[in-house]
Short mmCIF file of C-alpha atoms and ligand atoms in Angstrom, two decimals:
data_model
loop_
_atom_site.label_atom_id
_atom_site.label_comp_id
_atom_site.label_asym_id
_atom_site.label_seq_id
_atom_site.Cartn_x
_atom_site.Cartn_y
_atom_site.Cartn_z
CA MET A 1 -24.57 -14.83 30.23
CA GLN A 2 -24.86 -14.26 26.48
CA LYS A 3 -21.40 -13.50 24.98
CA ILE A 4 -21.76 -11.15 22.03
CA HIS A 5 -19.78 -8.74 19.86
CA ILE A 6 -20.20 -4.97 19.89
CA SER A 7 -21.50 -4.99 16.31
CA SER A 8 -24.59 -6.92 17.42
CA LEU A 9 -25.52 -4.80 20.44
CA LYS A 10 -28.55 -3.49 18.57
CA ASN A 11 -30.20 -6.91 18.88
CA TYR A 12 -29.86 -6.98 22.66
CA VAL A 13 -31.32 -3.68 23.88
CA GLY A 14 -32.65 -4.13 27.42
CA GLN A 15 -30.79 -7.40 27.95
CA GLU A 16 -27.73 -8.22 30.00
CA VAL A 17 -24.78 -9.39 27.89
CA THR A 18 -21.07 -10.08 28.16
CA LEU A 19 -18.48 -8.45 25.88
CA GLN A 20 -14.83 -9.42 25.54
CA GLY A 21 -12.19 -7.08 24.25
CA TRP A 22 -9.58 -4.50 25.13
CA LEU A 23 -9.67 -1.32 27.12
CA PHE A 24 -9.56 1.47 24.58
CA ASN A 25 -9.92 4.38 26.95
CA LYS A 26 -11.27 5.20 30.40
CA ARG A 27 -12.14 8.11 32.64
CA SER A 28 -13.75 8.56 36.02
CA SER A 29 -15.77 11.16 37.78
CA GLY A 30 -16.92 10.77 41.37
CA LYS A 31 -19.18 7.77 41.67
CA VAL A 32 -18.96 6.81 37.99
CA ARG A 33 -16.33 5.00 35.94
CA PHE A 34 -16.41 5.07 32.15
CA VAL A 35 -14.65 2.35 30.21
CA ILE A 36 -14.53 2.29 26.43
CA LEU A 37 -14.15 -1.23 25.15
CA ARG A 38 -13.11 -2.26 21.66
CA ASP A 39 -13.41 -5.76 20.28
CA GLY A 40 -12.53 -5.34 16.60
CA THR A 41 -16.16 -5.05 15.57
CA GLY A 42 -16.67 -1.65 17.18
CA TYR A 43 -16.40 0.53 20.28
CA VAL A 44 -18.78 0.85 23.20
CA GLN A 45 -18.82 2.86 26.38
CA CYS A 46 -19.59 0.98 29.58
CA VAL A 47 -20.71 2.99 32.55
CA PHE A 48 -20.11 1.65 36.06
CA PHE A 49 -22.08 3.24 38.90
CA LYS A 50 -20.65 2.79 42.36
CA GLY A 51 -23.84 1.25 43.77
CA ASN A 52 -24.25 -1.31 40.99
CA LEU A 53 -21.25 -3.50 41.72
CA ASP A 54 -18.95 -4.46 44.56
CA GLU A 55 -16.28 -2.03 45.73
CA GLU A 56 -13.37 -4.10 44.43
CA THR A 57 -14.70 -4.30 40.89
CA PHE A 58 -15.55 -0.61 40.93
CA ASP A 59 -11.97 0.25 41.88
CA LEU A 60 -10.64 -2.09 39.24
CA ALA A 61 -12.26 0.03 36.52
CA ASP A 62 -9.94 2.84 37.56
CA LYS A 63 -6.75 0.79 37.82
CA ILE A 64 -6.54 -1.24 34.64
CA GLY A 65 -4.22 0.07 31.96
CA GLN A 66 -4.93 0.96 28.35
CA GLU A 67 -5.19 -2.16 26.12
CA SER A 68 -5.78 -4.53 29.04
CA SER A 69 -7.85 -7.48 27.92
CA ILE A 70 -11.15 -7.51 29.77
CA GLU A 71 -14.59 -8.99 29.96
CA ILE A 72 -17.53 -6.75 30.75
CA THR A 73 -21.08 -7.65 31.68
CA GLY A 74 -23.88 -5.15 31.58
CA LYS A 75 -27.28 -4.16 30.34
CA VAL A 76 -27.55 -2.76 26.81
CA LYS A 77 -29.07 0.70 26.47
CA GLU A 78 -29.76 2.76 23.41
CA GLU A 79 -27.74 5.99 23.70
CA PRO A 80 -27.64 8.14 20.56
CA ARG A 81 -24.92 10.40 22.01
CA ALA A 82 -22.47 7.55 22.71
CA VAL A 83 -19.97 6.02 20.25
CA GLY A 84 -21.83 3.49 18.16
CA GLY A 85 -25.22 4.55 19.51
CA PHE A 86 -25.31 2.13 22.48
CA GLU A 87 -24.06 2.04 26.02
CA LEU A 88 -23.58 -0.67 28.59
CA ASP A 89 -24.81 -0.25 32.13
CA GLY A 90 -21.99 -2.23 33.73
CA THR A 91 -22.64 -4.91 36.32
CA GLY A 92 -19.42 -6.90 36.08
CA LEU A 93 -15.80 -6.45 35.06
CA GLN A 94 -13.16 -9.13 34.77
CA VAL A 95 -9.55 -8.57 33.84
CA ILE A 96 -7.98 -11.22 31.63
CA GLN A 97 -4.60 -9.52 31.49
CA ASP A 98 -3.77 -6.15 32.96
CA ALA A 99 -1.57 -4.25 30.51
CA LYS A 100 0.85 -1.75 31.95
CA ASP A 101 2.45 1.15 30.07
CA TYR A 102 1.03 0.48 26.64
CA PRO A 103 3.50 2.28 24.37
CA ILE A 104 0.99 3.98 22.07
CA THR A 105 -0.84 6.58 24.12
CA PRO A 106 -3.46 9.01 22.82
CA LYS A 107 -0.72 11.66 22.43
CA ASP A 108 1.08 12.16 19.11
CA HIS A 109 3.90 9.80 18.21
CA GLY A 110 6.45 10.07 15.42
CA ILE A 111 6.00 7.88 12.36
CA GLU A 112 9.16 5.81 12.97
CA PHE A 113 8.00 4.99 16.48
CA LEU A 114 4.60 3.95 15.17
CA LEU A 115 6.17 1.81 12.45
CA ASP A 116 8.46 0.13 15.01
CA ASN A 117 5.29 -0.67 16.94
CA ARG A 118 3.19 -1.59 13.91
CA HIS A 119 2.04 -4.80 15.64
CA LEU A 120 0.36 -2.57 18.26
CA TRP A 121 -0.37 0.45 16.09
CA LEU A 122 -2.77 -1.77 14.12
CA ARG A 123 -5.15 -1.54 17.10
CA SER A 124 -5.65 2.20 16.66
CA LYS A 125 -9.00 3.40 15.41
CA LYS A 126 -7.69 4.77 12.13
CA GLN A 127 -5.63 1.67 11.39
CA VAL A 128 -8.60 -0.57 12.10
CA ALA A 129 -10.67 1.50 9.65
CA ILE A 130 -7.97 1.20 6.96
CA MET A 131 -7.71 -2.58 7.40
CA LYS A 132 -11.48 -2.92 7.10
CA ILE A 133 -11.51 -0.88 3.92
CA ARG A 134 -8.59 -2.91 2.53
CA HIS A 135 -10.52 -6.09 3.24
CA ARG A 136 -13.61 -4.73 1.50
CA VAL A 137 -11.55 -3.63 -1.52
CA VAL A 138 -10.19 -7.18 -1.78
CA LYS A 139 -13.71 -8.58 -1.70
CA ALA A 140 -14.94 -6.05 -4.28
CA VAL A 141 -12.06 -7.03 -6.56
CA ARG A 142 -12.93 -10.71 -6.30
CA ASP A 143 -16.66 -10.11 -6.69
CA PHE A 144 -16.10 -7.98 -9.79
CA PHE A 145 -14.10 -10.62 -11.64
CA ASP A 146 -15.97 -13.64 -10.31
CA GLU A 147 -19.29 -12.17 -11.45
CA ARG A 148 -17.90 -11.62 -14.93
CA GLY A 149 -16.73 -15.14 -15.62
CA PHE A 150 -13.04 -14.74 -14.75
CA THR A 151 -11.18 -17.62 -13.11
CA LEU A 152 -8.79 -16.81 -10.27
CA MET A 153 -5.41 -18.37 -11.02
CA ASP A 154 -2.51 -18.17 -8.57
CA PRO A 155 0.88 -17.61 -10.18
CA PRO A 156 4.13 -18.78 -8.55
CA ILE A 157 6.11 -16.41 -6.35
CA LEU A 158 9.50 -18.03 -6.92
CA THR A 159 10.26 -17.57 -10.60
CA PRO A 160 13.15 -18.18 -12.99
CA ASN A 161 13.03 -14.80 -14.75
CA SER A 162 12.13 -11.12 -14.57
CA VAL A 163 8.90 -9.57 -15.86
CA GLU A 164 9.25 -5.85 -15.22
CA GLY A 165 12.93 -5.32 -15.95
CA THR A 166 15.97 -6.69 -14.17
CA SER A 167 16.80 -3.69 -11.98
CA THR A 168 14.22 -4.41 -9.28
CA LEU A 169 14.65 -8.17 -8.86
CA PHE A 170 15.01 -9.89 -5.50
CA GLU A 171 17.29 -12.86 -5.96
CA THR A 172 17.50 -15.93 -3.76
CA PRO A 173 19.64 -19.07 -3.97
CA TYR A 174 17.63 -22.03 -5.21
CA PHE A 175 19.20 -25.43 -4.45
CA ASP A 176 21.13 -26.86 -7.42
CA LEU A 177 19.28 -24.70 -9.91
CA GLY A 178 21.20 -21.53 -9.19
CA SER A 179 19.01 -18.50 -8.53
CA ALA A 180 15.31 -17.90 -8.24
CA PHE A 181 13.64 -14.49 -8.22
CA LEU A 182 10.70 -13.21 -6.23
CA THR A 183 7.99 -12.41 -8.73
CA GLN A 184 7.53 -8.81 -9.83
CA SER A 185 4.18 -9.62 -11.44
CA GLY A 186 2.06 -12.69 -12.16
CA GLN A 187 1.34 -11.49 -15.66
CA LEU A 188 3.29 -13.96 -17.77
CA TYR A 189 1.57 -16.83 -15.98
CA ALA A 190 -1.77 -15.07 -16.30
CA GLU A 191 -1.18 -15.05 -20.07
CA ALA A 192 -0.76 -18.83 -20.02
CA GLY A 193 -3.96 -18.94 -17.97
CA ALA A 194 -5.89 -16.77 -20.44
CA MET A 195 -4.95 -19.19 -23.25
CA ALA A 196 -6.33 -22.04 -21.14
CA LEU A 197 -9.38 -20.38 -19.55
CA GLY A 198 -10.15 -17.31 -21.66
CA LYS A 199 -10.45 -14.81 -18.81
CA VAL A 200 -8.36 -15.08 -15.65
CA TYR A 201 -7.07 -12.90 -12.85
CA THR A 202 -4.25 -13.29 -10.41
CA PHE A 203 -4.19 -11.76 -6.95
CA GLY A 204 -1.11 -12.12 -4.87
CA PRO A 205 2.00 -10.59 -3.37
CA THR A 206 4.58 -9.17 -5.76
CA PHE A 207 8.06 -7.86 -5.07
CA ARG A 208 10.23 -5.05 -6.32
CA ALA A 209 13.68 -4.27 -5.04
CA GLU A 210 12.80 -0.59 -5.37
CA LYS A 211 15.69 1.65 -4.46
CA SER A 212 13.29 4.58 -4.47
CA LYS A 213 12.19 5.88 -1.12
CA THR A 214 8.89 7.47 -2.09
CA ARG A 215 5.44 7.45 -0.57
CA ARG A 216 4.25 5.37 -3.53
CA HIS A 217 6.72 2.48 -3.32
CA LEU A 218 6.81 -0.68 -1.26
CA THR A 219 9.17 -3.58 -1.87
CA GLU A 220 6.34 -6.05 -1.24
CA PHE A 221 2.85 -5.21 -2.45
CA TRP A 222 -0.27 -6.98 -3.66
CA MET A 223 -1.34 -6.88 -7.24
CA ILE A 224 -4.51 -7.83 -9.09
CA GLU A 225 -3.89 -8.80 -12.69
CA PRO A 226 -6.69 -9.68 -15.10
CA GLU A 227 -5.73 -11.14 -18.47
CA VAL A 228 -8.19 -11.61 -21.34
CA ALA A 229 -7.85 -13.56 -24.59
CA PHE A 230 -9.14 -11.86 -27.75
CA ALA A 231 -9.03 -8.42 -26.11
CA ASP A 232 -7.25 -5.37 -27.52
CA LEU A 233 -6.10 -2.17 -25.82
CA ASN A 234 -9.55 -0.57 -26.03
CA ASP A 235 -11.17 -3.61 -24.43
CA ASP A 236 -8.51 -3.41 -21.74
CA MET A 237 -9.35 0.24 -21.00
CA ASP A 238 -13.09 -0.57 -20.94
CA LEU A 239 -12.42 -3.26 -18.36
CA ALA A 240 -10.16 -1.02 -16.25
CA GLU A 241 -12.69 1.80 -15.97
CA GLU A 242 -15.61 -0.48 -15.21
CA PHE A 243 -13.49 -2.23 -12.58
CA LEU A 244 -12.34 0.95 -10.83
CA GLU A 245 -15.83 2.42 -10.80
CA TYR A 246 -17.13 -0.78 -9.21
CA VAL A 247 -14.47 -0.91 -6.51
CA VAL A 248 -14.69 2.77 -5.53
CA GLN A 249 -18.49 2.95 -5.58
CA THR A 250 -18.73 -0.26 -3.51
CA ILE A 251 -16.47 1.21 -0.83
CA LEU A 252 -18.39 4.49 -0.76
CA LYS A 253 -21.60 2.56 -0.26
CA GLU A 254 -20.41 -0.02 2.24
CA LYS A 255 -17.60 1.61 4.20
CA GLU A 256 -19.11 4.98 4.96
CA GLU A 257 -18.39 4.70 8.66
CA GLU A 258 -14.71 3.82 8.19
CA LEU A 259 -14.26 6.65 5.67
CA LYS A 260 -15.70 8.99 8.32
CA VAL A 261 -13.21 7.74 10.91
CA LEU A 262 -10.48 8.63 8.40
CA GLU A 263 -12.10 12.04 7.82
CA ARG A 264 -11.98 11.32 4.11
CA ASP A 265 -13.61 13.98 1.94
CA THR A 266 -15.30 11.74 -0.62
CA THR A 267 -16.32 14.43 -3.14
CA SER A 268 -13.68 13.36 -5.62
CA LEU A 269 -14.30 9.63 -5.12
CA GLN A 270 -17.99 10.07 -5.90
CA LYS A 271 -17.06 11.18 -9.41
CA VAL A 272 -15.26 7.92 -10.18
CA MET A 273 -17.76 6.86 -12.85
CA LYS A 274 -17.11 5.72 -16.37
CA PRO A 275 -16.30 6.90 -18.93
CA PHE A 276 -12.84 8.03 -17.82
CA PRO A 277 -10.99 10.45 -20.06
CA ARG A 278 -8.55 8.71 -22.43
CA ILE A 279 -5.57 10.67 -23.65
CA SER A 280 -2.46 9.61 -25.54
CA TYR A 281 1.03 9.98 -24.15
CA ASP A 282 1.53 12.75 -26.73
CA GLU A 283 -1.47 14.64 -25.36
CA ALA A 284 -0.18 14.17 -21.83
CA VAL A 285 3.17 15.66 -22.87
CA GLU A 286 1.28 18.65 -24.32
CA ILE A 287 -0.40 19.15 -20.93
CA LEU A 288 2.99 19.17 -19.21
CA LYS A 289 4.37 21.70 -21.71
CA LYS A 290 1.34 23.97 -21.20
CA ASN A 291 2.12 23.82 -17.49
CA ASP A 292 5.72 24.91 -18.09
CA VAL A 293 7.23 21.54 -17.29
CA ASN A 294 10.53 20.97 -19.01
CA PHE A 295 9.74 17.48 -20.30
CA GLU A 296 11.42 15.61 -23.10
CA TRP A 297 9.36 13.34 -25.33
CA GLY A 298 10.41 9.73 -24.77
CA ASN A 299 10.84 9.87 -21.01
CA ASP A 300 8.56 8.22 -18.50
CA PHE A 301 6.44 10.44 -16.27
CA GLY A 302 7.60 11.10 -12.74
CA GLY A 303 5.26 11.39 -9.78
CA GLY A 304 5.09 15.19 -10.13
CA ASP A 305 4.26 14.93 -13.85
CA GLU A 306 1.47 12.46 -13.12
CA THR A 307 -0.04 14.85 -10.60
CA ILE A 308 -0.07 17.73 -13.10
CA ILE A 309 -1.66 15.52 -15.77
CA SER A 310 -4.31 14.08 -13.48
CA ASN A 311 -5.16 17.52 -12.03
CA GLN A 312 -6.67 18.43 -15.41
CA PHE A 313 -9.46 15.92 -14.87
CA ASP A 314 -12.13 15.25 -12.28
CA ARG A 315 -11.79 11.46 -12.40
CA PRO A 316 -9.08 8.89 -13.11
CA VAL A 317 -7.41 9.48 -16.48
CA MET A 318 -6.16 6.76 -18.82
CA VAL A 319 -2.93 7.62 -20.62
CA HIS A 320 -2.24 5.30 -23.54
CA ARG A 321 0.41 4.65 -26.19
CA TYR A 322 3.71 5.33 -24.41
CA PRO A 323 7.09 5.32 -26.09
CA ALA A 324 7.95 1.62 -26.35
CA GLU A 325 11.43 2.27 -24.97
CA VAL A 326 10.23 3.10 -21.46
CA LYS A 327 7.88 0.13 -21.28
CA ALA A 328 8.24 -3.62 -20.74
CA PHE A 329 9.39 -6.10 -23.41
CA TYR A 330 6.05 -7.90 -23.69
CA MET A 331 3.98 -4.95 -24.89
CA LYS A 332 2.70 -4.92 -28.46
CA ARG A 333 3.82 -2.08 -30.69
CA ASP A 334 1.22 0.25 -32.15
CA PRO A 335 0.79 -0.79 -35.81
CA GLU A 336 0.22 2.90 -36.65
CA ASN A 337 3.50 3.96 -35.07
CA PRO A 338 5.99 1.26 -34.03
CA LYS A 339 7.77 3.71 -31.71
CA LEU A 340 4.76 3.43 -29.41
CA ALA A 341 3.63 0.57 -27.21
CA LEU A 342 -0.06 -0.31 -26.85
CA ALA A 343 0.19 0.49 -23.16
CA VAL A 344 -2.12 2.21 -20.71
CA ASP A 345 -1.54 3.71 -17.28
CA VAL A 346 -4.47 4.81 -15.17
CA LEU A 347 -3.65 7.84 -13.04
CA ALA A 348 -5.73 8.42 -9.93
CA PRO A 349 -6.90 11.93 -9.01
CA GLU A 350 -5.70 13.98 -6.02
CA GLY A 351 -2.03 13.31 -6.73
CA TYR A 352 -2.14 9.55 -6.14
CA GLY A 353 -0.53 8.82 -9.50
CA GLU A 354 -0.40 5.53 -11.37
CA ILE A 355 -2.61 2.85 -9.87
CA ILE A 356 -2.97 0.65 -12.96
CA GLY A 357 -0.43 -0.32 -15.60
CA GLY A 358 -1.54 -2.47 -18.51
CA SER A 359 -1.17 -3.23 -22.19
CA GLN A 360 -2.03 -5.31 -25.19
CA ARG A 361 0.60 -8.06 -25.38
CA GLU A 362 2.92 -8.88 -28.27
CA ASP A 363 1.32 -11.98 -29.78
CA ASP A 364 3.72 -12.52 -32.69
CA LEU A 365 6.58 -14.95 -32.05
CA ASP A 366 9.23 -13.19 -34.14
CA GLN A 367 8.41 -9.76 -32.74
CA LEU A 368 8.56 -11.07 -29.21
CA LEU A 369 11.90 -12.75 -29.86
CA SER A 370 13.35 -9.43 -31.06
CA ARG A 371 11.98 -7.65 -27.97
CA ILE A 372 13.65 -10.17 -25.68
CA LYS A 373 16.95 -9.56 -27.47
CA GLU A 374 16.54 -5.76 -27.42
CA HIS A 375 15.97 -5.87 -23.67
CA ASN A 376 19.06 -8.06 -23.20
CA LEU A 377 16.98 -10.78 -21.60
CA PRO A 378 18.07 -14.43 -21.84
CA GLN A 379 15.79 -16.37 -24.16
CA GLU A 380 15.94 -19.72 -22.42
CA PRO A 381 13.85 -18.91 -19.31
CA PHE A 382 11.18 -17.45 -21.59
CA GLU A 383 10.82 -20.52 -23.85
CA TRP A 384 7.60 -21.56 -22.12
CA TYR A 385 6.23 -18.03 -22.58
CA LEU A 386 7.20 -18.09 -26.25
CA ASP A 387 5.25 -21.35 -26.62
CA LEU A 388 2.09 -19.29 -26.02
CA ARG A 389 2.91 -17.60 -29.36
CA ARG A 390 3.74 -20.91 -31.06
CA TYR A 391 0.55 -22.71 -30.21
CA GLY A 392 -2.66 -20.82 -30.95
CA SER A 393 -1.50 -17.27 -30.33
CA VAL A 394 -4.30 -14.68 -30.12
CA PRO A 395 -4.51 -10.94 -29.42
CA HIS A 396 -4.76 -10.51 -25.67
CA SER A 397 -4.52 -7.82 -23.04
CA GLY A 398 -4.48 -7.25 -19.33
CA PHE A 399 -3.45 -4.91 -16.57
CA GLY A 400 -2.20 -4.80 -13.01
CA LEU A 401 -3.81 -2.82 -10.19
CA GLY A 402 -1.70 -2.10 -7.12
CA LEU A 403 -3.80 -2.87 -4.06
CA GLU A 404 -1.93 -0.56 -1.68
CA ARG A 405 -1.98 2.41 -4.04
CA THR A 406 -5.71 1.90 -4.46
CA VAL A 407 -6.37 1.61 -0.72
CA SER A 408 -4.20 4.69 -0.03
CA TRP A 409 -6.13 6.69 -2.59
CA ILE A 410 -9.55 5.61 -1.37
CA CYS A 411 -8.58 6.21 2.27
CA GLY A 412 -6.82 9.49 1.48
CA LEU A 413 -3.52 8.36 3.09
CA ASP A 414 -0.36 10.29 2.41
CA HIS A 415 1.92 7.23 2.29
CA LEU A 416 1.49 3.61 1.21
CA ARG A 417 2.93 2.33 4.50
CA GLU A 418 -0.43 2.52 6.29
CA SER A 419 -2.36 0.66 3.60
CA ILE A 420 -0.76 -2.75 4.27
CA PRO A 421 -0.61 -4.52 7.66
CA PHE A 422 3.17 -4.86 7.78
CA PRO A 423 4.87 -2.62 5.20
CA ARG A 424 8.15 -3.61 3.60
CA MET A 425 10.29 -0.75 2.39
CA ILE A 426 13.92 -0.19 1.50
CA TYR A 427 14.83 0.71 5.09
CA ARG A 428 12.33 -1.46 6.92
CA ASN A 429 11.54 -5.16 7.13
CA THR A 430 10.36 -5.29 10.75
CA PRO A 431 8.22 -6.05 12.68
O1 4AD B 1 2.99 -0.90 -13.93
P1 4AD B 1 3.41 -2.21 -13.33
O2 4AD B 1 4.85 -2.41 -13.10
O3 4AD B 1 2.80 -3.31 -14.28
C1 4AD B 1 2.99 -4.64 -14.19
O4 4AD B 1 3.55 -5.23 -13.30
C2 4AD B 1 2.27 -5.40 -15.28
N1 4AD B 1 2.88 -6.73 -15.37
C3 4AD B 1 0.80 -5.47 -14.96
C4 4AD B 1 0.00 -6.20 -16.01
O5 4AD B 1 -0.13 -5.69 -17.12
N2 4AD B 1 -0.52 -7.37 -15.70
O6 4AD B 1 2.66 -2.40 -11.95
C5 4AD B 1 1.26 -2.41 -11.89
C6 4AD B 1 0.77 -1.63 -10.69
C7 4AD B 1 1.15 -0.16 -10.69
O7 4AD B 1 0.28 0.60 -11.48
C8 4AD B 1 1.06 0.18 -9.22
O8 4AD B 1 -0.29 0.38 -8.83
C9 4AD B 1 1.55 -1.10 -8.57
O9 4AD B 1 1.36 -2.14 -9.50
N3 4AD B 1 2.96 -1.01 -8.20
C10 4AD B 1 3.40 -0.78 -6.95
N4 4AD B 1 2.75 -0.62 -5.78
C11 4AD B 1 3.49 -0.43 -4.68
N5 4AD B 1 4.83 -0.43 -4.64
C12 4AD B 1 5.54 -0.60 -5.79
N6 4AD B 1 6.87 -0.62 -5.74
C13 4AD B 1 4.82 -0.80 -7.01
N7 4AD B 1 5.18 -1.02 -8.29
C14 4AD B 1 4.04 -1.14 -8.99
MG1 MG B 2 3.74 0.92 -14.41
#
């Protein structure tokens, strides 16, 4: 018997095939048993008529528990009313392992219970759809940069210093060398890469010991960080908007079915087309004031502020030139106003907040040395980074896109925890 996957049923109409998978759901009525099988590529209903198979097998269809692993043989029929558009006229059923009392039943469960059972929860229809979209986002990200001459360069995860401030560092003992830190960002290494290869991007796990318990924060998340030599802040914003348009439009085109499973209203996503509005931090502060927010110039925006700002626009908005004091040490100051950093944050619509943070980098050795001092960072671990300013320094820029924030936004999730297979948060590092 031909063993196939549910996704290729369309090529086997009228033929008898064997499918292997898990029992998603079942019901019975009189002389008929309905079994819905899932195999990771889709869902299909198999119908067993009493006369078509031996008594024992027919009874089996009623007894096996949800999520039992099974093998089904049957004839493929086109059936527009069924899930996936096909149905199997069952002739055989074999149980590989009969699962009893699967903990996640079709009834509602609390979020903590589901997170405790994340290893099983991943099998649910919605979670499968999210993982497929995440996978497609990852591919779109790679395609975008690969097609534009960027080289993927993997930065280290164990590092000797901080990138995004010292308050969110995970520290680990490192043999005779004292401490190592889990990387907060691959950026500094991407800068070395840009000086070697011109255009690079990193794509890997990053870590923040975030004490905040918000729906936008994980302690372990994946970041995509392009870095480009001879690019200024405007070039950086051009790249960011082209990139986001590409990723979102690709998902709309190729993951329509999964977005439907998630009941995602895609009206807002369809508008993600360049050009995106570009406003300065000062203009963003004006927006907050007009909306009666008591906001002091010089502070960073909170999640609520970001929502108010982004609600003024119908697509992602790029906010540039932040007060240097709230931004990282490596950002170049605005030559027109040294109080400002040549930074940009891209805020997603629908209250999803910052998904991209980027900047033009400080390329002058003396300026960078003063920044390191001002931020109370030790100079020694940054000597290699300073070398990039000693040997052929050039203007350069880049940004970081948070994968989970992007997937959450595209999928319309209300918390980042469902956008990654096994979320890590302040109160959770299991399963
Ligand atoms: O704004 P961030 O901190 O920027 C950097 O790390 C720069 N080094 C990037 C660069 O210029 N190469 O982080 C970038 C993005 C954020 O916009 C957000 O999408 C995501 O990373 N991010 C988080 N995602 C989930 N959980 C967290 N705790 C995150 N912190 C940042
Ligand atoms: Mg940021």
